[in-house]
XYZ file of C-alpha atoms in Angstrom:
558
model
C 30.929 -11.479 -35.840
C 33.725 -13.669 -34.452
C 35.717 -12.892 -31.335
C 38.304 -14.738 -29.275
C 37.497 -14.763 -25.556
C 40.368 -13.206 -23.633
C 38.513 -11.815 -20.600
C 35.818 -13.158 -18.224
C 33.056 -10.806 -19.424
C 31.783 -10.043 -22.893
C 30.085 -6.634 -22.804
C 27.223 -5.867 -25.185
C 26.036 -2.259 -25.740
C 22.382 -1.791 -24.685
C 19.999 1.045 -25.580
C 17.055 2.000 -23.377
C 14.786 3.138 -26.207
C 15.503 0.714 -29.049
C 14.843 1.343 -32.719
C 13.899 -2.319 -32.942
C 14.368 -5.618 -31.141
C 16.058 -8.501 -32.942
C 17.189 -11.997 -32.067
C 20.846 -12.171 -31.038
C 22.640 -15.515 -30.801
C 26.010 -16.592 -29.444
C 27.622 -19.813 -30.749
C 30.601 -21.938 -29.775
C 31.095 -23.666 -33.115
C 27.661 -25.090 -33.856
C 26.594 -25.128 -30.195
C 24.096 -22.397 -29.336
C 25.108 -20.704 -26.072
C 22.689 -17.802 -25.946
C 19.536 -16.695 -27.764
C 17.881 -13.449 -26.606
C 15.701 -10.610 -27.803
C 18.144 -7.724 -27.974
C 17.284 -3.985 -28.162
C 19.250 -2.398 -30.988
C 19.760 1.309 -31.582
C 21.437 2.933 -34.518
C 24.681 4.648 -35.414
C 25.055 8.338 -34.666
C 24.350 10.385 -37.767
C 27.505 12.489 -37.572
C 30.293 9.924 -37.340
C 28.724 6.457 -37.561
C 29.582 5.636 -33.932
C 27.051 3.357 -32.271
C 25.202 5.097 -29.405
C 24.212 3.161 -26.289
C 23.310 3.699 -22.616
C 25.129 0.894 -20.815
C 27.120 -2.323 -21.241
C 25.526 -5.654 -20.377
C 28.126 -8.218 -19.215
C 27.960 -11.866 -20.274
C 30.094 -14.242 -18.155
C 32.200 -16.175 -20.678
C 35.157 -17.386 -18.596
C 34.342 -21.046 -19.318
C 35.133 -20.416 -22.994
C 38.400 -18.592 -22.355
C 40.680 -18.859 -25.393
C 37.906 -20.064 -27.723
C 36.581 -18.175 -30.698
C 32.841 -17.539 -30.420
C 30.395 -16.259 -33.020
C 27.954 -13.456 -32.283
C 25.107 -13.489 -34.783
C 22.381 -10.908 -35.545
C 21.435 -8.207 -38.032
C 23.892 -5.726 -36.583
C 23.366 -1.986 -37.098
C 26.338 0.088 -38.156
C 28.948 0.526 -35.454
C 27.551 -2.139 -33.103
C 30.420 -4.588 -33.543
C 32.987 -1.900 -32.670
C 31.141 -1.195 -29.417
C 31.360 -4.821 -28.180
C 34.153 -5.130 -25.609
C 35.625 -7.562 -23.113
C 36.566 -6.852 -19.509
C 37.883 -8.446 -16.328
C 35.343 -6.707 -14.081
C 31.587 -6.189 -14.110
C 30.973 -2.766 -15.702
C 29.280 -0.104 -13.581
C 26.166 1.776 -14.652
C 26.521 5.533 -14.985
C 23.012 6.336 -13.752
C 22.476 7.364 -10.134
C 20.732 4.528 -8.304
C 18.861 4.500 -4.987
C 21.356 4.424 -2.148
C 19.852 1.896 0.292
C 17.587 -0.225 -1.916
C 18.934 -3.013 -4.070
C 18.781 -2.467 -7.826
C 20.517 -4.294 -10.646
C 23.700 -2.624 -11.811
C 21.903 -2.154 -15.133
C 18.880 -3.651 -16.879
C 15.448 -4.727 -15.715
C 14.536 -6.611 -12.530
C 11.289 -7.805 -11.005
C 10.546 -10.650 -8.528
C 13.101 -11.581 -5.842
C 13.966 -15.255 -6.376
C 15.734 -18.027 -4.515
C 16.364 -16.055 -1.332
C 18.633 -18.254 0.758
C 21.138 -17.808 3.599
C 24.190 -20.065 3.683
C 27.550 -19.911 5.472
C 27.197 -16.296 6.527
C 25.974 -15.020 3.152
C 22.548 -13.839 2.077
C 21.894 -14.743 -1.550
C 19.475 -12.640 -3.547
C 18.543 -14.037 -6.944
C 16.039 -12.051 -8.972
C 14.113 -11.912 -12.223
C 16.434 -10.099 -14.583
C 16.696 -8.922 -18.168
C 20.367 -8.009 -18.590
C 19.749 -6.922 -22.200
C 17.243 -4.119 -21.699
C 15.202 -2.070 -19.232
C 11.870 -3.746 -19.991
C 10.566 -7.204 -19.105
C 12.141 -9.817 -21.418
C 14.787 -12.576 -21.520
C 14.055 -13.706 -17.951
C 17.135 -15.011 -16.137
C 18.148 -15.242 -12.496
C 20.366 -12.315 -11.628
C 22.429 -12.664 -8.468
C 23.771 -10.532 -5.629
C 25.267 -11.406 -2.240
C 25.456 -9.713 1.139
C 26.655 -10.454 4.653
C 24.420 -7.826 6.295
C 21.288 -7.365 4.123
C 22.205 -3.757 3.341
C 25.434 -3.864 1.314
C 25.102 -5.948 -1.844
C 27.760 -7.230 -4.221
C 26.704 -7.843 -7.805
C 27.440 -11.325 -9.165
C 27.236 -12.809 -12.683
C 23.976 -14.278 -14.001
C 23.217 -17.426 -11.977
C 20.689 -19.276 -14.172
C 20.153 -18.471 -17.856
C 17.432 -19.571 -20.331
C 17.696 -22.954 -22.037
C 15.717 -25.227 -24.369
C 12.894 -25.503 -21.800
C 12.401 -21.741 -21.830
C 13.219 -18.613 -19.914
C 13.790 -18.750 -16.158
C 10.813 -17.548 -14.131
C 10.515 -17.160 -10.342
C 11.269 -19.751 -7.692
C 13.170 -20.532 -4.515
C 16.290 -22.146 -3.058
C 16.935 -24.525 -0.166
C 20.056 -25.826 1.548
C 19.921 -29.639 1.344
C 21.808 -30.243 4.585
C 21.157 -33.997 4.696
C 21.728 -34.704 0.996
C 18.154 -35.865 0.408
C 18.496 -35.154 -3.334
C 21.841 -36.875 -3.722
C 23.759 -33.893 -5.098
C 25.874 -33.560 -1.966
C 25.345 -32.556 1.655
C 24.884 -28.815 1.903
C 24.136 -28.297 -1.776
C 22.049 -25.233 -2.569
C 19.180 -26.390 -4.767
C 17.160 -23.959 -6.866
C 13.594 -24.555 -8.008
C 12.243 -22.373 -10.793
C 9.646 -22.245 -13.542
C 10.826 -22.931 -17.091
C 8.563 -20.854 -19.320
C 7.989 -21.282 -23.049
C 4.700 -22.310 -24.677
C 3.914 -23.914 -21.300
C 5.118 -23.513 -17.719
C 6.911 -26.408 -15.994
C 8.993 -26.727 -12.836
C 12.738 -27.339 -13.007
C 15.630 -27.593 -10.597
C 19.343 -26.831 -10.536
C 22.002 -27.358 -7.904
C 25.078 -25.505 -6.704
C 28.117 -27.081 -5.105
C 30.062 -23.801 -4.762
C 27.864 -21.989 -2.215
C 25.385 -20.589 -4.717
C 27.842 -19.039 -7.137
C 27.080 -21.280 -10.112
C 24.338 -23.802 -10.813
C 24.110 -26.991 -12.835
C 20.668 -27.840 -14.172
C 19.171 -31.214 -13.295
C 19.491 -33.564 -16.262
C 15.908 -34.828 -15.936
C 14.123 -31.465 -15.932
C 11.249 -30.760 -15.774
C 10.406 -32.287 -12.398
C 6.731 -31.234 -12.395
C 4.290 -30.454 -15.216
C 0.658 -29.418 -15.569
C -1.991 -28.746 -18.171
C -2.754 -25.404 -16.481
C -1.753 -22.230 -18.329
C -0.471 -20.460 -15.210
C 1.653 -22.929 -13.241
C 4.640 -21.266 -11.635
C 6.784 -19.801 -8.839
C 7.685 -22.860 -6.695
C 8.478 -22.130 -3.042
C 10.110 -25.129 -1.334
C 10.746 -25.631 2.386
C 11.346 -28.448 4.898
C 8.401 -29.423 7.131
C 9.647 -30.895 10.409
C 6.368 -32.440 11.558
C 5.995 -34.677 8.495
C 9.729 -35.023 7.764
C 9.192 -33.987 4.132
C 9.896 -31.221 1.700
C 6.898 -29.095 0.766
C 6.408 -27.195 -2.491
C 3.707 -24.565 -2.890
C 2.892 -23.415 -6.421
C 0.789 -20.621 -7.909
C -1.741 -22.122 -10.328
C -4.196 -19.647 -11.818
C -6.169 -18.309 -8.860
C -5.209 -20.969 -6.355
C -2.169 -22.415 -4.626
C -1.266 -26.093 -4.972
C 0.723 -27.963 -2.331
C 3.052 -30.899 -3.084
C 5.352 -33.037 -0.905
C 8.591 -34.927 -1.536
C 11.230 -36.918 0.310
C 14.027 -36.320 -2.214
C 13.255 -32.980 -3.924
C 12.917 -34.760 -7.273
C 9.665 -36.733 -7.023
C 6.617 -34.714 -5.972
C 3.144 -35.835 -4.856
C 0.093 -33.577 -4.975
C -1.452 -32.942 -1.541
C -4.105 -30.218 -1.765
C -5.220 -26.876 -3.206
C -6.093 -23.614 -1.505
C -7.840 -20.537 -2.829
C -11.468 -20.954 -3.829
C -13.576 -18.421 -1.958
C -10.526 -17.067 -0.109
C -9.220 -13.504 -0.274
C -8.978 -11.308 -3.367
C -9.373 -12.781 -6.846
C -9.072 -9.777 -9.145
C -6.155 -11.346 -11.006
C -3.685 -14.207 -11.199
C -2.137 -15.486 -7.962
C 1.674 -15.528 -7.993
C 4.825 -15.948 -5.900
C 3.540 -17.930 -2.878
C 5.269 -18.440 0.442
C 4.216 -20.505 3.459
C 5.882 -19.809 6.812
C 5.228 -20.417 10.516
C 5.461 -17.276 12.657
C 5.352 -16.543 16.399
C 2.499 -14.502 17.874
C 3.853 -11.620 19.923
C 3.280 -11.884 23.655
C 2.492 -15.608 23.537
C 4.198 -18.966 23.107
C 1.970 -19.728 20.116
C 2.693 -19.867 16.419
C 0.496 -19.805 13.339
C 1.092 -20.414 9.651
C 0.978 -17.589 7.126
C 0.399 -18.116 3.420
C 1.714 -15.157 1.411
C -0.107 -14.694 -1.889
C 0.825 -12.054 -4.461
C -1.941 -11.029 -6.845
C -1.960 -9.129 -10.154
C -4.180 -7.293 -10.829
C -6.541 -6.944 -7.874
C -4.571 -4.884 -5.357
C -6.469 -2.471 -3.091
C -5.403 0.544 -5.194
C -5.120 -1.130 -8.576
C -2.562 -3.417 -10.149
C -0.339 -5.758 -8.157
C -0.155 -6.246 -4.373
C 0.567 -8.789 -1.628
C -2.227 -10.413 0.372
C -1.815 -13.023 3.107
C -3.784 -15.618 5.033
C -3.292 -16.782 8.643
C -4.173 -20.324 9.723
C -2.952 -23.890 10.178
C -0.864 -26.259 8.065
C -0.416 -29.985 8.743
C 1.980 -30.849 5.935
C -0.856 -31.538 3.527
C -3.451 -28.802 3.765
C -3.529 -25.121 4.684
C -6.678 -23.847 6.429
C -7.393 -20.117 6.588
C -8.776 -19.104 9.995
C -10.552 -15.987 8.649
C -12.034 -16.865 5.243
C -14.247 -13.768 5.164
C -11.382 -11.273 5.574
C -8.875 -10.064 2.973
C -5.585 -9.006 4.554
C -2.901 -6.930 2.809
C 0.764 -7.031 3.708
C 1.496 -3.507 2.459
C -0.944 -0.674 1.698
C 1.084 1.099 -0.963
C 1.119 0.714 -4.741
C 4.661 -0.616 -5.008
C 5.112 -3.775 -2.957
C 4.822 -7.051 -4.865
C 6.250 -10.558 -5.323
C 7.045 -10.741 -1.593
C 8.980 -13.839 -0.453
C 11.175 -14.744 2.538
C 14.723 -16.005 2.975
C 15.183 -19.737 3.351
C 17.470 -20.957 6.138
C 17.671 -17.482 7.722
C 19.707 -17.368 10.959
C 18.122 -17.328 14.432
C 14.855 -18.655 13.039
C 14.081 -15.260 11.527
C 11.612 -14.770 8.689
C 12.978 -11.934 6.568
C 10.863 -10.748 3.652
C 11.780 -8.861 0.490
C 9.502 -7.440 -2.193
C 9.760 -6.052 -5.696
C 9.180 -2.319 -5.409
C 6.966 -1.559 -8.399
C 3.555 -2.240 -9.908
C 2.728 -4.039 -13.157
C 0.452 -1.155 -14.154
C 3.476 0.999 -14.991
C 6.674 -0.939 -14.188
C 7.891 -0.885 -17.807
C 7.441 2.885 -18.045
C 8.932 4.402 -14.881
C 11.304 7.292 -15.718
C 14.706 5.666 -15.263
C 17.117 4.983 -18.110
C 19.794 2.358 -17.431
C 17.971 0.296 -14.826
C 14.354 -0.372 -13.966
C 12.997 -1.289 -10.541
C 14.482 -2.302 -7.212
C 13.606 -4.108 -4.010
C 12.041 -2.945 -0.776
C 14.093 -2.781 2.390
C 14.230 -6.168 4.168
C 11.497 -6.701 6.762
C 11.237 -9.108 9.686
C 7.815 -10.740 9.960
C 5.832 -11.683 13.050
C 2.196 -11.904 14.136
C 0.087 -9.903 16.575
C -3.541 -10.028 17.681
C -6.095 -7.245 17.726
C -9.796 -7.543 18.538
C -9.541 -11.333 18.342
C -7.967 -11.324 14.890
C -4.377 -12.269 13.993
C -2.421 -9.946 11.701
C 1.012 -9.805 10.108
C 3.555 -7.284 11.328
C 6.320 -6.120 8.939
C 9.136 -4.413 10.833
C 12.278 -2.975 9.195
C 15.076 -5.488 9.724
C 17.492 -4.520 12.480
C 20.394 -4.442 10.021
C 18.983 -1.184 8.623
C 20.162 0.603 11.768
C 23.704 0.240 10.380
C 22.778 2.673 7.616
C 22.291 5.541 10.014
C 25.032 8.109 9.920
C 26.536 9.683 13.001
C 24.631 12.891 12.408
C 21.288 12.875 14.162
C 18.881 15.724 14.800
C 16.150 15.539 17.401
C 13.335 18.057 17.644
C 10.187 18.744 19.610
C 7.820 21.239 18.038
C 4.279 22.389 17.459
C 2.448 21.833 14.205
C 1.996 24.528 11.547
C 5.757 24.737 11.175
C 8.066 24.100 8.217
C 11.587 22.772 8.679
C 14.521 22.923 6.298
C 15.767 19.382 5.691
C 19.048 20.716 4.302
C 19.749 22.202 7.724
C 18.704 19.065 9.566
C 21.088 17.031 7.385
C 24.610 18.129 6.482
C 24.240 16.676 2.985
C 20.690 16.076 1.767
C 21.035 13.739 -1.199
C 17.436 12.600 -0.931
C 18.281 9.549 1.188
C 17.330 9.760 4.842
C 15.294 8.147 7.602
C 12.746 9.860 9.824
C 11.503 8.566 13.164
C 8.429 10.324 14.473
C 6.110 10.134 17.464
C 2.774 11.912 17.217
C 0.708 12.635 20.339
C -2.843 13.514 19.452
C -4.903 16.138 21.286
C -8.243 15.389 19.667
C -7.276 16.605 16.184
C -9.231 15.208 13.254
C -6.289 15.144 10.834
C -2.563 15.181 11.603
C -0.088 15.259 8.752
C 3.054 16.499 7.109
C 4.339 17.211 3.633
C 7.717 16.404 2.147
C 8.427 18.902 -0.621
C 11.151 20.688 -2.596
C 11.795 24.043 -4.267
C 10.120 22.837 -7.469
C 6.782 22.568 -5.708
C 6.831 18.768 -5.817
C 5.326 17.270 -2.682
C 4.131 14.122 -0.947
C 1.302 14.597 1.516
C 1.284 12.051 4.375
C -1.377 12.174 7.069
C -3.593 10.444 9.625
C -7.349 10.869 9.265
C -8.324 10.097 12.839
C -12.042 10.358 12.197
C -11.979 7.678 9.506
C -9.094 5.819 11.229
C -6.949 5.774 8.117
C -3.348 6.585 7.272
C -2.793 8.148 3.839
C -0.085 9.019 1.341
C -0.823 11.235 -1.662
C 1.873 11.280 -4.352
C -0.205 12.972 -7.059
C 2.145 16.005 -7.010
C 5.313 14.101 -6.050
C 7.345 14.858 -9.184
C 7.250 13.070 -12.522
C 3.851 11.338 -12.614
C 2.772 11.694 -16.252
C 4.215 8.365 -17.449
C 1.072 6.549 -16.256
C -2.448 7.609 -15.321
C -2.355 4.846 -12.692
C 0.608 6.402 -10.872
C -0.670 9.604 -9.157
C -2.891 7.951 -6.592
C -3.881 8.248 -2.924
C -3.128 5.127 -0.875
C -4.818 4.381 2.457
C -4.141 2.016 5.366
C -6.449 1.223 8.315
C -5.147 2.239 11.745
C -6.160 1.280 15.290
C -5.512 3.898 17.962
C -5.406 7.680 17.803
C -3.710 8.822 21.026
C -0.026 8.137 20.269
C 1.336 7.009 16.926
C 4.853 6.182 15.801
C 6.155 6.352 12.243
C 9.394 5.332 10.616
C 10.066 6.526 7.065
C 12.780 5.487 4.621
C 13.169 8.091 1.874
C 15.572 7.040 -0.871
C 15.695 9.123 -4.069
C 12.759 7.429 -5.784
C 10.771 5.738 -3.014
C 9.149 6.269 0.363
C 8.510 3.342 2.719
C 6.469 4.041 5.834
C 6.159 1.729 8.842
C 3.527 2.572 11.428
C 3.452 1.397 15.026
C 6.526 -0.819 14.645
C 5.223 -2.401 11.454
C 1.554 -2.932 12.274
C 1.005 -1.303 8.923
C 3.384 -0.591 6.043
C 3.033 1.543 2.938
C 5.464 1.536 0.004
C 5.253 4.032 -2.842
C 7.610 5.112 -5.607
C 8.224 8.818 -6.211
C 10.268 10.572 -8.897
C 11.057 14.131 -7.752
C 13.295 16.288 -9.944
C 15.334 17.215 -6.860
C 15.406 15.832 -3.293
C 12.635 16.723 -0.898
C 14.337 19.363 1.240
C 11.450 20.679 3.346
C 9.068 19.097 5.819
C 5.923 20.912 6.937
C 3.571 19.739 9.698
C -0.122 20.505 10.062
C -3.285 19.522 11.921
C -6.971 20.082 11.238
C -9.924 20.238 13.632
C -9.887 20.126 17.413
C -6.723 20.794 19.368
C -3.394 20.602 17.641
C -0.928 17.782 18.141
C 2.608 17.863 19.462
C 5.172 15.750 17.659
C 8.823 14.815 18.095
C 11.067 13.389 15.421
C 14.585 12.328 14.548
C 16.193 12.624 11.136
C 19.062 10.343 10.150
C 21.311 10.699 7.173
C 21.653 7.237 5.617
C 25.033 6.033 4.464
């Protein structure tokens, strides 16, 4: 199939449940521009028209006016469905309102999070040609406020070294790499029959990248060797790279971002080892109420999470530019106690010295099978990280970023009430679309269990409660809606809690997810839900002892 490029985007028709997957190639003359595994459907039986769910846009402006060749075993009607457009096409499926998702297609790990010149860049693992994991590229979106995101064209696409796995970006303010002062430099894993580290640089504020001519910059004989996180270390005046290698992290240093020297490894005998370690991050955080700071090594693991599948663990300790030392080698610490919080990394160069984290909101046990059609997966809300101490131990706090307050609508309802009451969410909110925030303070009067249920007219419910005897916070989504797509999905998740006299909760409910933050982020729990209609009732209860009195606010989110 030949076509002359007259518009910036070439749009290919994608099906969510393909009849088969074939290799599709795009050529400029004899030069291969694109080679992907493409999900093909078939022509409709009645009129031969090709049926598809959404259009995947390929940026082709650099070949404007040229005649390109699209090559594959095309089913009937496919060629007639290929179009060109001046704008990125919009998916027809209803997406979550306040969580980032790709316009269409599959996403997983956040990549290359970097702040530059007033803009937050979010790159992410992306398959633009289907709703399952494949064809890994770096998708791209930008924001000035962390809550409103603008979709951008693919930033880094596969090449001869392989597909583009996870990584990070830095702003090279002092031109240490020689690409130009202020260049945004991306580090990523090129994945084919082996995994190697590559780099690319952007001279237009992260919009487009040019790959380094001497890639790869780092190789290994290890099978799992990926996800480079790079940052500047002031004390040693060097760049540091931390890599996930099997079930350990390896640390490298460099003066120019091109030549890397091995420094040390971390992992043996530390934390959870139920699966491969992935997506590392290493950051220095302040300890609340003190002038002290400690280093935190974020380590994502799959499988091996506390409730099965993937999860994010972390270690607190010291780092001298060469070696990280965990201060509590006998303890395993989890960043989030839900099933759907993985691949957590932080923004590089964030303003005001902030450390803002973002996670992929799914779990590898069922990520390819969740019941959405034109897109799969999204990100958590952004969270600001800090440290606090309790009983002589240092822990990570994940608090919803302050920018999320901008999402609150003008309508606010405040209530004080006794338990054993049910409230109509449709009356608390003028328009309950399934996207709202709840702030709640619970004052305990010696009850054993204090909880509430979010539910709808279909009988679908999420049970959320404190077990004050066992000192645990729980969320049960076993009856939350559609759960049959995976036996690993309908599960009870639990988080340890400290006190039991007064507890605060903040919940973000957004169509297909619930994120809970307890005691200003001392614990967090993220779980997907797929109700057939919004949860429009909330019912409070207590068991044992005296009942509790609770107050709460409900905010409609924009």
